[in-house]
CSV table of C-alpha atoms in Angstrom, one decimal:
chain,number,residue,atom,x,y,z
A,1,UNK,CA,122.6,116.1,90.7
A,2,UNK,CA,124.1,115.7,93.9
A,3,UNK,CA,128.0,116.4,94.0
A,4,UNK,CA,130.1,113.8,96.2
A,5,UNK,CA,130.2,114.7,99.0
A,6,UNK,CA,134.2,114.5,98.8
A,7,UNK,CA,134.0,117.3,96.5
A,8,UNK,CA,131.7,119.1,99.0
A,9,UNK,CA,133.8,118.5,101.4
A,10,UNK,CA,137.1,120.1,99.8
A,11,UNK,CA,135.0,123.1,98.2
A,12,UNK,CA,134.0,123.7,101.8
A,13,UNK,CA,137.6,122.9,103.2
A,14,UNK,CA,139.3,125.3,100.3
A,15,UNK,CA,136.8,128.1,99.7
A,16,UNK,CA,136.7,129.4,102.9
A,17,UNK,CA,139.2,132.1,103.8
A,18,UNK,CA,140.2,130.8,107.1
A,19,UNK,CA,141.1,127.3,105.3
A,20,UNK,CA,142.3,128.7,102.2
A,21,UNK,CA,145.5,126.7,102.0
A,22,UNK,CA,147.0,125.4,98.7
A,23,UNK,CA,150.8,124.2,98.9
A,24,UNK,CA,151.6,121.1,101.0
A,25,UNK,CA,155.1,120.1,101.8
A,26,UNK,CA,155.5,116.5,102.9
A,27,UNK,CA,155.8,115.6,106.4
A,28,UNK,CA,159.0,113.6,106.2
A,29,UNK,CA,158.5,112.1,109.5
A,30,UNK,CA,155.0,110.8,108.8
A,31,UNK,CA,155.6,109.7,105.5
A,32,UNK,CA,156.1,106.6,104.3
A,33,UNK,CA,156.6,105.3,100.4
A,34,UNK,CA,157.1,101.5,100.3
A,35,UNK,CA,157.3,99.2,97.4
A,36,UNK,CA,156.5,95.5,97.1
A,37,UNK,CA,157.9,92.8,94.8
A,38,UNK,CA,157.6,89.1,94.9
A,39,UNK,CA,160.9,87.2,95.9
A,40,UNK,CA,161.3,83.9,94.0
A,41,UNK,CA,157.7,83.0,95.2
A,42,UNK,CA,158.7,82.9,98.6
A,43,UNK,CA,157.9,86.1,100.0
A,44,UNK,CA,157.0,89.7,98.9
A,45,UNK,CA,160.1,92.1,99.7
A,46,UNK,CA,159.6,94.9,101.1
A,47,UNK,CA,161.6,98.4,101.1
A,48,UNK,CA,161.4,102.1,101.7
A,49,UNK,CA,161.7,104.6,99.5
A,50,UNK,CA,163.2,107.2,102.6
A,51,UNK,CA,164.8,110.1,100.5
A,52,UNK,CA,163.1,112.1,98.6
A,53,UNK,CA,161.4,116.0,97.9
A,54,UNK,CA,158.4,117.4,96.9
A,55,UNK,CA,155.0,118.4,97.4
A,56,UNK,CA,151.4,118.6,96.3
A,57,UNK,CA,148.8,121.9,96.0
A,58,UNK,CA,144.8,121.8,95.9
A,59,UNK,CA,143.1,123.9,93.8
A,60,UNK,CA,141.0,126.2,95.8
A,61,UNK,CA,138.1,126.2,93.2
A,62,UNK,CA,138.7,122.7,91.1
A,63,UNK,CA,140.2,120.0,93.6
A,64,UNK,CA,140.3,117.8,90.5
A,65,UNK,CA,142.9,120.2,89.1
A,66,UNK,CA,145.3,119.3,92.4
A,67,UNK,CA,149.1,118.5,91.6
A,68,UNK,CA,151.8,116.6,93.2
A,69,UNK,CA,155.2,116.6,92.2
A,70,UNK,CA,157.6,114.6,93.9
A,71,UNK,CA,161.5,113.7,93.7
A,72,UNK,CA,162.8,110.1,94.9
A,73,UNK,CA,166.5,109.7,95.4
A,74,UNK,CA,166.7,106.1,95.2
A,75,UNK,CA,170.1,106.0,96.9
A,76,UNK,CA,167.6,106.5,100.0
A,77,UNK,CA,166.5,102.3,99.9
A,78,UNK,CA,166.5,100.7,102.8
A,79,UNK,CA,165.7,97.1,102.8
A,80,UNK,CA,165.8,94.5,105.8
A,81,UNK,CA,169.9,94.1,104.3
A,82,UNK,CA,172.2,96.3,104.0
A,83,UNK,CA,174.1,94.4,101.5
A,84,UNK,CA,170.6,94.0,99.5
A,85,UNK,CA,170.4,98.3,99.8
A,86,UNK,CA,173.6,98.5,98.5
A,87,UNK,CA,173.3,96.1,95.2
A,88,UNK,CA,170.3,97.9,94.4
A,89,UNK,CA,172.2,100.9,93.7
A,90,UNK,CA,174.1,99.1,90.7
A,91,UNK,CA,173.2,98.6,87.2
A,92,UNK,CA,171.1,95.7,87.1
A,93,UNK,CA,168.9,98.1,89.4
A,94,UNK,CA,168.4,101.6,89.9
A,95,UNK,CA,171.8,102.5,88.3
A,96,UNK,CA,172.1,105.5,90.8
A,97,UNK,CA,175.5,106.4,89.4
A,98,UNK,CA,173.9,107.3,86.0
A,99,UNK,CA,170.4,108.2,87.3
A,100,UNK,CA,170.1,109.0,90.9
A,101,UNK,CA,166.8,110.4,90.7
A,102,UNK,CA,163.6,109.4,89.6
A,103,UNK,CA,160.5,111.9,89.8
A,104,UNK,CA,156.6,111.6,89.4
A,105,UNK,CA,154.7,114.9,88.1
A,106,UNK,CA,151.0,114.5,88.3
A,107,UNK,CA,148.7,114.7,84.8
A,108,UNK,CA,145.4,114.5,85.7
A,109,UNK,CA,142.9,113.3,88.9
A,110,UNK,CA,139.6,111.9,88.5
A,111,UNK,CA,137.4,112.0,91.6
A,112,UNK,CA,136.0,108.1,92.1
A,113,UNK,CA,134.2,108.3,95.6
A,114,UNK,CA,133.2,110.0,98.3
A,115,UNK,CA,137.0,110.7,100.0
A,116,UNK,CA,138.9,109.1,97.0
A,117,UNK,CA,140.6,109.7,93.5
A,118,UNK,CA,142.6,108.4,91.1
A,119,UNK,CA,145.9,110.7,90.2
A,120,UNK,CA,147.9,109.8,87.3
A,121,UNK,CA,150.9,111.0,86.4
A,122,UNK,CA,154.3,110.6,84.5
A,123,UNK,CA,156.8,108.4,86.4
A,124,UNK,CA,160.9,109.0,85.2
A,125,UNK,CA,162.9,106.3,85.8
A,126,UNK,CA,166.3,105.2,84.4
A,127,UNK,CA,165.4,107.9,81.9
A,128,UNK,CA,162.2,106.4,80.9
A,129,UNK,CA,158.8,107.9,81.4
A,130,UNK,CA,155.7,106.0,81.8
A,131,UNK,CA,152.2,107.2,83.1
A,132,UNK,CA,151.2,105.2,86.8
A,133,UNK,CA,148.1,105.8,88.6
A,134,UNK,CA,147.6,105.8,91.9
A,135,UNK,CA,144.7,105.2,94.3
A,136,UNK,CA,144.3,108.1,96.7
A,137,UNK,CA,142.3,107.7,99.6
A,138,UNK,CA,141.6,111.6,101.2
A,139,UNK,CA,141.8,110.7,105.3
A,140,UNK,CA,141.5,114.1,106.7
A,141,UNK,CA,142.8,117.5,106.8
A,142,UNK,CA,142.7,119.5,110.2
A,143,UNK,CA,144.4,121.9,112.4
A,144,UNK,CA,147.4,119.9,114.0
A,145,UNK,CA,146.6,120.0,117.7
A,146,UNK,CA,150.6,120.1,118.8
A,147,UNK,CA,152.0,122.3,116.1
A,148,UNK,CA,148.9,124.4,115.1
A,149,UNK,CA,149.8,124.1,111.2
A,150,UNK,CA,146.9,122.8,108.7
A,151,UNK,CA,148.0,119.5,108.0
A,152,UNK,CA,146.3,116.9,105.1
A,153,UNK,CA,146.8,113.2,105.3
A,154,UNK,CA,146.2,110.9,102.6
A,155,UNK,CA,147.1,107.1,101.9
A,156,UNK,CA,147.6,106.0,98.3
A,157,UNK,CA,148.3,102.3,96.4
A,158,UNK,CA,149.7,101.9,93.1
A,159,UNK,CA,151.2,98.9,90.8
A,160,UNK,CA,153.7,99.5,88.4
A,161,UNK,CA,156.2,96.6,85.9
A,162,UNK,CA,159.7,97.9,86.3
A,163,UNK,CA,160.3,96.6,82.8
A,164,UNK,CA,158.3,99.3,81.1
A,165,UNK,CA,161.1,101.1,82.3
A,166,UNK,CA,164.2,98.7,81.3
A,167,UNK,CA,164.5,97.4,84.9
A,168,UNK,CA,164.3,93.5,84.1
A,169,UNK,CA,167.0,91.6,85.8
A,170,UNK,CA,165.7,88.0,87.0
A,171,UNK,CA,162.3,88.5,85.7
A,172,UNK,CA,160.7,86.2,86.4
A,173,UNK,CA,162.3,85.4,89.5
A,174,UNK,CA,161.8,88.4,90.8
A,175,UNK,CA,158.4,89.7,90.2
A,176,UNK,CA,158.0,92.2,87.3
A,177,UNK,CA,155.1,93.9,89.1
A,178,UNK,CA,155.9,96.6,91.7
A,179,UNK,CA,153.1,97.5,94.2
A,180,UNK,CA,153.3,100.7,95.8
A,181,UNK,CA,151.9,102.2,98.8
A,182,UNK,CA,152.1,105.3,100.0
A,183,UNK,CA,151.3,106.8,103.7
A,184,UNK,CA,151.4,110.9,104.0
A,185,UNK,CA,151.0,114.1,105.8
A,186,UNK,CA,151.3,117.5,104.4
A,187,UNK,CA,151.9,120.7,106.1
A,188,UNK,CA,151.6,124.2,105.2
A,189,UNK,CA,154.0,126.2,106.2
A,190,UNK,CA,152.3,129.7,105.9
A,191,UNK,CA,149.3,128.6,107.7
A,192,UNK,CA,148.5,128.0,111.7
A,193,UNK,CA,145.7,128.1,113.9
A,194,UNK,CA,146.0,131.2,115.3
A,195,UNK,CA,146.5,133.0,112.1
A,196,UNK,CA,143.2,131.7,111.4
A,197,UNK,CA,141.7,132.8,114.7
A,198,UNK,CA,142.9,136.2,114.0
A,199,UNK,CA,141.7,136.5,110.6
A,200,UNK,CA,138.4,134.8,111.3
């Protein structure tokens, strides 16, 4: 049986020595983690998720067994309105005064296609923990032709209801359903070009 060729494609990318790369650090300035929620019917909001830490690893032998870990600050929303930014820190909300951060920790990935996979993990927020999956699409992973480090760039979607985790002011005026997409690079740090030319 023929594997896909996404998993061909990262043995390939991971086996060899001169692509042997296994922790990622985000790419903070091409990184992007948005959610989506419906306004009153009018409109679906949209905001950023813009602080946060964390990073993700591939398995050199079992891409499957790849993990992300990631810490969002959610004092870090930015909105269209600052006044909007700022009431979502309160306690109808995100309650950032009793828990500024919320944090994903992957559980599992299951390869779907030929460049895609589903990652499920447990999501923390407001001290609750819930399992969300998200839709990972692999786009590419390269040398970075300005910087020379091995980057990997992957897009994922996700939906989530913030009242499995005791968010549900104005539900349903304000959709319970969260839609989440996520746009990112990662880098490794230990890893450039010409290392790899010289090892090669």
């Amino acid at each position: 049986m023929r594997l896909p060729r996404f998993l061909s494609a990262a043995a390939l990318l991971f086996a060899s020595p001169a692509f042997a790369l296994d922790h990622y650090e985000f790419d903070k300035a091409h990184t992007n983690i948005v959610f989506h929620i419906n306004h009153l019917g009018f409109s679906e909001m949209v905001g950023l998720m813009t602080s946060y830490d964390g990073s993700f690893q591939f398995d050199p032998k079992t891409p499957d067994q790849s993990k992300i870990d990631v810490t969002i600050h959610p004092k870090g929303i930015k909105t269209s309105s600052d006044k909007l930014d700022q009431e979502l820190q309160g306690e109808k909300w995100f309650n950032t005064a009793k828990f500024p951060d919320m944090h994903f920790v992957s559980t599992g990935i299951a390869i779907t296609g030929e460049h895609t996979g589903d990652v499920t993990g447990d999501l923390t927020m407001l001290g609750v923990t819930k399992p969300v999956t998200l839709h990972v699409q692999f786009n590419k992973g390269d040398y970075h032709p300005m910087t020379g480090q091995f980057m990997a760039g992957f897009s994922a979607t996700g939906t989530l209801k913030r009242s499995d985790f005791g968010m549900t002011s104005f539900i349903p005026m304000v959709g319970d359903e969260v839609q989440i997409e996520i746009q990112t690079e990662g880098q490794d740090m230990d890893r450039k070009k010409e290392d790899a030319i010289k090892h090669g």
